[in-house]
CSV table of C-alpha atoms in Angstrom, one decimal:
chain,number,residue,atom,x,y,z
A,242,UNK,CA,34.7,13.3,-20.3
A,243,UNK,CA,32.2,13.2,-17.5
A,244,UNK,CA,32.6,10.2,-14.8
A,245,UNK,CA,29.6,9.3,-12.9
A,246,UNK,CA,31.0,6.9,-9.7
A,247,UNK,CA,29.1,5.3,-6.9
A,248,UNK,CA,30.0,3.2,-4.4
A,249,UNK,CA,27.6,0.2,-2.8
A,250,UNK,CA,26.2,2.2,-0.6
A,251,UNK,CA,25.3,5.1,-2.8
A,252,UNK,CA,24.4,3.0,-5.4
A,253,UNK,CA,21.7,1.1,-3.3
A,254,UNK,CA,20.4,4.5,-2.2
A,255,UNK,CA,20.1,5.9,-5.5
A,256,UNK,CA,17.7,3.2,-6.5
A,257,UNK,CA,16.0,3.7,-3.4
A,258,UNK,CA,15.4,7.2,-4.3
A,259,UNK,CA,14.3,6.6,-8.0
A,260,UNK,CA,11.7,3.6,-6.1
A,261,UNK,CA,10.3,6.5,-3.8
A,262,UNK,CA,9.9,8.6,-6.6
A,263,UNK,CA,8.5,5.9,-9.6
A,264,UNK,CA,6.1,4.7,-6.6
A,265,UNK,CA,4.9,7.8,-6.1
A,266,UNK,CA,3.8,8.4,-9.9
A,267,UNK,CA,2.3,5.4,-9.5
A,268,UNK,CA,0.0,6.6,-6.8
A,269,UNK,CA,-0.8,9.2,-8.7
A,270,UNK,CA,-2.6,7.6,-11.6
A,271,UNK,CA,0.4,6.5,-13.8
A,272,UNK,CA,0.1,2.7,-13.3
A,273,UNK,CA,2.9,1.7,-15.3
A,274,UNK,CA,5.5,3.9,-13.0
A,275,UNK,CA,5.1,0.7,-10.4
A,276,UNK,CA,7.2,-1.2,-13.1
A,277,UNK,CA,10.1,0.9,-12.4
A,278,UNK,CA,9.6,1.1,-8.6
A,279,UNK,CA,9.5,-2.7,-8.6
A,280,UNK,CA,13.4,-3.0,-10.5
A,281,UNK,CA,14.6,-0.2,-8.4
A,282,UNK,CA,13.6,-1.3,-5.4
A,283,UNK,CA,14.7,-4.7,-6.1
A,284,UNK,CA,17.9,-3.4,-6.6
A,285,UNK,CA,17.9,-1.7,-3.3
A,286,UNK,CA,17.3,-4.7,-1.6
A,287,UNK,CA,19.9,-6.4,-3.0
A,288,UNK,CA,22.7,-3.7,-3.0
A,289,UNK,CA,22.2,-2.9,0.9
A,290,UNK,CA,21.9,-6.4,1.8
A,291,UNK,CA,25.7,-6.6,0.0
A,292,UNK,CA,26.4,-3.3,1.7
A,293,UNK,CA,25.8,-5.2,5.2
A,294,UNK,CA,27.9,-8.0,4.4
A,295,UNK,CA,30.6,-5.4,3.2
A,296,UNK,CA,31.2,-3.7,6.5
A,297,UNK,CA,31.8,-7.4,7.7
A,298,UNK,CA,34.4,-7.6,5.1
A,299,UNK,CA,34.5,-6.3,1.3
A,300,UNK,CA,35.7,-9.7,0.0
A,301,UNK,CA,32.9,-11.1,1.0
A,302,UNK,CA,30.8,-10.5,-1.5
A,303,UNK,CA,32.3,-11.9,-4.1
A,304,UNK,CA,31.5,-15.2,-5.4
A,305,UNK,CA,34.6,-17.3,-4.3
A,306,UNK,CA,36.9,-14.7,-1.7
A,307,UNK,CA,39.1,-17.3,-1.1
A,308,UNK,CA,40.6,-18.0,-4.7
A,309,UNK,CA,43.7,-17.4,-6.0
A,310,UNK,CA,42.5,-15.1,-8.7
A,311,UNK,CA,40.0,-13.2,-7.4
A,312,UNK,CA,37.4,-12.6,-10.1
A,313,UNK,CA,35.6,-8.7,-9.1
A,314,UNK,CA,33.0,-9.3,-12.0
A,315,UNK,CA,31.1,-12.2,-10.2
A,316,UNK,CA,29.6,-11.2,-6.9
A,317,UNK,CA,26.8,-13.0,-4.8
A,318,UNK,CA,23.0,-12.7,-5.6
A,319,UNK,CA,19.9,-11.8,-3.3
A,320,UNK,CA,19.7,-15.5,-1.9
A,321,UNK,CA,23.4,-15.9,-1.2
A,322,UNK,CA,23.2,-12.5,1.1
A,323,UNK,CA,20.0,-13.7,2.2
A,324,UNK,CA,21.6,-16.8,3.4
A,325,UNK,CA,24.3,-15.1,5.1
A,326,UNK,CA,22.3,-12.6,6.7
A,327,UNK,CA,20.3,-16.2,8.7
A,328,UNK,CA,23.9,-17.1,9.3
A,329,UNK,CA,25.0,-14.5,11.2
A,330,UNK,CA,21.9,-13.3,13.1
A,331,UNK,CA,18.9,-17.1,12.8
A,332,UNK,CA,15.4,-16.0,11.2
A,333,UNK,CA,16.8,-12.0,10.5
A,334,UNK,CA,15.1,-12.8,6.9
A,335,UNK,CA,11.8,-14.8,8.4
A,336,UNK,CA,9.5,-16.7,6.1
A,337,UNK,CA,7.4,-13.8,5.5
A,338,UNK,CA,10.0,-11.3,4.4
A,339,UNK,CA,11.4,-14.3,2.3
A,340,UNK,CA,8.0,-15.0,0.3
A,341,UNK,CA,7.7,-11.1,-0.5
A,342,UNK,CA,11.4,-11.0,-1.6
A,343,UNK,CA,10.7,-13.7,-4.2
A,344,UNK,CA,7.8,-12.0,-5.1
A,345,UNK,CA,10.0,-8.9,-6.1
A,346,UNK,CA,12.2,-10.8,-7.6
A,347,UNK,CA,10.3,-13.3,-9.7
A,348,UNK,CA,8.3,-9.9,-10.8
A,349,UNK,CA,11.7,-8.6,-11.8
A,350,UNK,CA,13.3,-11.3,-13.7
A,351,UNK,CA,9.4,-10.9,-15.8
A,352,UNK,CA,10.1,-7.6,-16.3
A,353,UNK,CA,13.8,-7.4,-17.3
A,354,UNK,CA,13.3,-11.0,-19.8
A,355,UNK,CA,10.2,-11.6,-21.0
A,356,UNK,CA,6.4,-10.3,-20.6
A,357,UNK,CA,4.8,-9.3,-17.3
A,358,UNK,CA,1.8,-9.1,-15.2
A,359,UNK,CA,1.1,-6.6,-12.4
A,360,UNK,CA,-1.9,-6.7,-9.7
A,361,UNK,CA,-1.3,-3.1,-9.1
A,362,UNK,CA,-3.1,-2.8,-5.6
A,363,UNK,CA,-1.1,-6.0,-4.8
A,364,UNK,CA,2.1,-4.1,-6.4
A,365,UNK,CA,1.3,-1.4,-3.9
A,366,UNK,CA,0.6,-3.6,-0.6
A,367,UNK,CA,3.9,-5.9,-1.4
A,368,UNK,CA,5.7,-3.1,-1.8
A,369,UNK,CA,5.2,-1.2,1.6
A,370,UNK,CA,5.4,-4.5,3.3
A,371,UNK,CA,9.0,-5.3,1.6
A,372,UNK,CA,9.8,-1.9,2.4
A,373,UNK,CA,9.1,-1.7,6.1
A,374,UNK,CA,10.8,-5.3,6.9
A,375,UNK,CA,13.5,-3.8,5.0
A,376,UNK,CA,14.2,-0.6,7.5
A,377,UNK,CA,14.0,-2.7,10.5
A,378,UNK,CA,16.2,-4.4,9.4
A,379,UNK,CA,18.7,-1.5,8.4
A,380,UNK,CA,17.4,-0.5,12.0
A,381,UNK,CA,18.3,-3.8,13.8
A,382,UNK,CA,21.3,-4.5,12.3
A,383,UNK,CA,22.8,-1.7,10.4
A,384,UNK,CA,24.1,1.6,11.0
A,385,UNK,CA,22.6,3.2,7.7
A,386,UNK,CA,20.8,5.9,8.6
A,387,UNK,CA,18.7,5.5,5.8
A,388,UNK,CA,16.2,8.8,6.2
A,389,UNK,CA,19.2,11.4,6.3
A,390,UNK,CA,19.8,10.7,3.0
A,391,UNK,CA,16.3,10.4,0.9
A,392,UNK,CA,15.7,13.5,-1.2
A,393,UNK,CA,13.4,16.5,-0.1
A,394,UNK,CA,10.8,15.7,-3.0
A,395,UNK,CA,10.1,11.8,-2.0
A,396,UNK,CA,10.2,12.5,2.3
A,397,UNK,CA,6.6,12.0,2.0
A,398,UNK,CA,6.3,8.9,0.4
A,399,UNK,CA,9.2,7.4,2.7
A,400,UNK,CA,6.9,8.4,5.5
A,401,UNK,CA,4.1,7.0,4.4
A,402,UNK,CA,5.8,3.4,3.3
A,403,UNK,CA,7.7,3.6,6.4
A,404,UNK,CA,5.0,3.9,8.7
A,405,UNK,CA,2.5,0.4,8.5
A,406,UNK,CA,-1.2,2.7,9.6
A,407,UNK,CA,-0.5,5.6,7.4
A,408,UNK,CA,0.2,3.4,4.4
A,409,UNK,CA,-2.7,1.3,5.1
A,410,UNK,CA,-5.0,4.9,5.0
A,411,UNK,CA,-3.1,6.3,2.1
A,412,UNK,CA,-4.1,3.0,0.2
A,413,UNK,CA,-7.5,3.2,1.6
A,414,UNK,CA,-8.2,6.2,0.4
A,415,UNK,CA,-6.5,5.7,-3.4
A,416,UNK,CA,-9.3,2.7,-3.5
A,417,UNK,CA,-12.3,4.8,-2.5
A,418,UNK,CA,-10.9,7.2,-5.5
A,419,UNK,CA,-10.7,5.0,-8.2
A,420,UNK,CA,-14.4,3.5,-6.8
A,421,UNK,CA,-15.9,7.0,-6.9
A,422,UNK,CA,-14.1,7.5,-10.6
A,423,UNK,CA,-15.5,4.2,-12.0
A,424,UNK,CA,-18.9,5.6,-10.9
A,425,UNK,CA,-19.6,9.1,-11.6
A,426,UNK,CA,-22.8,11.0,-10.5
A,427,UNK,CA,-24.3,14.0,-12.5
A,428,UNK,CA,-26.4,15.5,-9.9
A,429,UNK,CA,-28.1,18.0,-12.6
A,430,UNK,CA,-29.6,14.5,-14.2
A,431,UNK,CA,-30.7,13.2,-10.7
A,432,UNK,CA,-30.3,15.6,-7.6
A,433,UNK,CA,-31.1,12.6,-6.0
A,434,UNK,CA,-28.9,10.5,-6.4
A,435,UNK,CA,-27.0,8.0,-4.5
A,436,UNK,CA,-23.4,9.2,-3.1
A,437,UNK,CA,-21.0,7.1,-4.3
A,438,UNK,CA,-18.8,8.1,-1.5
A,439,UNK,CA,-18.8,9.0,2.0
A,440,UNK,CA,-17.0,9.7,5.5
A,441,UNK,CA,-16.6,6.0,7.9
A,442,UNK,CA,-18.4,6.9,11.3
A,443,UNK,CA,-16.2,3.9,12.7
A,444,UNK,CA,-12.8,5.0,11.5
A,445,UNK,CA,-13.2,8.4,10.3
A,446,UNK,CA,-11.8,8.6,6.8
A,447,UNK,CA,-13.6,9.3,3.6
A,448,UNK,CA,-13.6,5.5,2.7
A,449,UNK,CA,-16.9,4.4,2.8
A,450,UNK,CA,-18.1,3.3,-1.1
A,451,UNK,CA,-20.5,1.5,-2.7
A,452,UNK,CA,-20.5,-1.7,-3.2
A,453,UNK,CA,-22.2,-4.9,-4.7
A,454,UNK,CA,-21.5,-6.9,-2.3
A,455,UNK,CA,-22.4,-5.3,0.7
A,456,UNK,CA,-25.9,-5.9,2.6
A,457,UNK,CA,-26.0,-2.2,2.8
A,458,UNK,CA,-24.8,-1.4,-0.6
A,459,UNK,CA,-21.3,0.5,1.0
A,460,UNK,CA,-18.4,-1.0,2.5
A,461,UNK,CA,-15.4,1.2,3.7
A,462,UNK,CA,-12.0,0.4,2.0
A,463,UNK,CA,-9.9,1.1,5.4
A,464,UNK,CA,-11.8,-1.0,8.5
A,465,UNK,CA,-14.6,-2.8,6.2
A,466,UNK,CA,-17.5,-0.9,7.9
A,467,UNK,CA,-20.9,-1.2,6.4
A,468,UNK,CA,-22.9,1.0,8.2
A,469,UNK,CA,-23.7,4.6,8.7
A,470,UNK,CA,-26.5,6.7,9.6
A,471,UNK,CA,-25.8,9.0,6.2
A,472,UNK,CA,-26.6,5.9,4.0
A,473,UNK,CA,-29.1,6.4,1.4
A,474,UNK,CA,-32.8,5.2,2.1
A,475,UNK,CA,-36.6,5.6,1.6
A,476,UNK,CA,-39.1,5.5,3.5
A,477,UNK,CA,-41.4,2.3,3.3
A,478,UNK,CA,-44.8,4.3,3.0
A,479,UNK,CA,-44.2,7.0,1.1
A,480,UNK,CA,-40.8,6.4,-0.6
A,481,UNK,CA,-39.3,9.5,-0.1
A,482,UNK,CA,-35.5,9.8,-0.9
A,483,UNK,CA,-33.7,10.2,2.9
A,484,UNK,CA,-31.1,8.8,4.7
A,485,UNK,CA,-30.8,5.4,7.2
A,486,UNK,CA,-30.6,8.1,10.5
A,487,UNK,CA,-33.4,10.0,9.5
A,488,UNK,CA,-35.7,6.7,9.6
A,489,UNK,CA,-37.5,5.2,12.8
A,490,UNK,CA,-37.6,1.6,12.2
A,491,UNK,CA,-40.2,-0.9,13.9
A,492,UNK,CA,-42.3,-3.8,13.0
A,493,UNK,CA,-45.6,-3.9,10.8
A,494,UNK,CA,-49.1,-5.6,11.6
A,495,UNK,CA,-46.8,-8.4,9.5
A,496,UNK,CA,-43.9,-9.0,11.9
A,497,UNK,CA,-41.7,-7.2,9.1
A,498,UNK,CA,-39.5,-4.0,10.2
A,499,UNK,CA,-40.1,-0.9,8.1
A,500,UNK,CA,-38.5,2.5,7.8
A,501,UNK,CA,-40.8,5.1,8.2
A,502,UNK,CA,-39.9,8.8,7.6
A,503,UNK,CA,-40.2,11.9,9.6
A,504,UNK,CA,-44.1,12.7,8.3
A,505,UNK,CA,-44.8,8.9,7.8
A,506,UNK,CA,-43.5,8.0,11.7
A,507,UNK,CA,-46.0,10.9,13.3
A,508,UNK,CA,-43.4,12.5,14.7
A,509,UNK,CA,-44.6,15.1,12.8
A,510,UNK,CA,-47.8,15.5,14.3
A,511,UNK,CA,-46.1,15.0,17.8
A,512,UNK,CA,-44.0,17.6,17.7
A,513,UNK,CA,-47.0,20.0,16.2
A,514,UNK,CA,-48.9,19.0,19.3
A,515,UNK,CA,-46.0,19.9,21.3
């Protein structure tokens, strides 16, 4: 017979591991791999948060260490160690981390007992936040070296969770993909044609996507940029398909602004003269 043993610690990093990984199929288009990500992370969280309270004493996370039968089949839950973890060290689990910890945890008792809901992009942004406060506190207070022991195949998502600006572009750029999928563009139909998606002048990423409700039609997913000089536009007097850089703009007989093309500006006709 085959025994499969593992001790607090290795338990709580084996969930950690099947998190990374069920996150990371998530982020690659299979939605419902965030369910799984959600339960193992959750009991991550909880495990290492025992683990800590362990290596104070291993009693200590039992329900009642100081009776005379000790029962090992009852230990304490996520608020309990939460509690303890204030005690020792005041506002180690701030308000912030707390509200995202019920979050995981009301979304797993859904899960696990009855039917569930999932925002996925707030899935995703809960997630990386829970998982950052999380490593500083393994940081701060721990000596778990938590990276030396995440698999080769999910070092890259740990990265990218672990580090607060390359999460944030990561997400940034998995919203501009699922804008420029909702809204595909067959350019043998209209060579014309709108891009859906383009590069951010202000924060360099390929983020900039349209939308409705924009005054310029785009809006970039990362820094919330509306402008760029590669936006689509026509020119006022003739209409000709060009872009917002490619336009002088000044104001009409009428006091209104117009955008008026290369040929329609006579900057065609001054540089023939030249």
């Amino acid at each position: 017979m085959t025994i499969h043993e593992l001790d607090l610690l290795d338990n709580a990093l084996d969930s950690l591991s099947e998190a990374l990984s069920k996150f990371e199929e998530g982020d690659d288009g299979d939605h419902k791999a965030y369910k799984f990500a959600v339960l193992h992370l959750a009991h991550f969280i909880e495990l290492i948060f025992k683990h800590h309270i362990a290596s104070k004493h291993p009693l200590l996370i039992y329900k009642d260490p100081f009776s005379k039968k000790l029962d090992k089949n009852k230990t304490i839950g996520l608020w309990e160690a939460v509690n303890f973890i204030n005690n020792e060290a005041p506002d180690t689990v701030l308000p912030e981390f707390r509200k995202d910890l019920e979050w995981i945890k009301r979304l797993r008792n859904e899960i696990e007992h009855h039917k569930f809901t999932m925002d996925v992009p707030q899935v995703r942004t809960t997630m990386g936040r829970l998982f950052r406060s999380v490593m500083e506190f393994l940081e701060e207070y721990t000596e778990v070296e938590i990276e030396e022991h995440i698999p080769r195949h999910t070092k890259d998502t740990f990265k990218i969770l672990s580090d607060e600006y390359e999460f944030s572009v990561r997400d940034a750029i998995r919203q501009a993909e699922e804008v420029e999928e909702e809204n595909p563009i067959d350019y043998s139909d209209d060579p014309d044609a709108a891009p859906v998606r383009l590069e951010c002048p202000e924060c360099g990423h390929l983020t900039l996507v349209v939308n409705e409700d924009s005054g310029t039609g785009y809006r970039c997913t990362f820094c919330q940029n509306e402008e760029s000089d590669e936006l689509p536009a026509n020119c006022d007097i003739c209409g000709i398909s060009t872009t917002v850089g490619e336009l002088v703009y000044w104001e009409n007989e009428m006091e209104q602004v117009e955008g008026r093309c290369y040929y329609c500006s006579g900057r065609h006709h001054a540089d023939k003269d030249d």
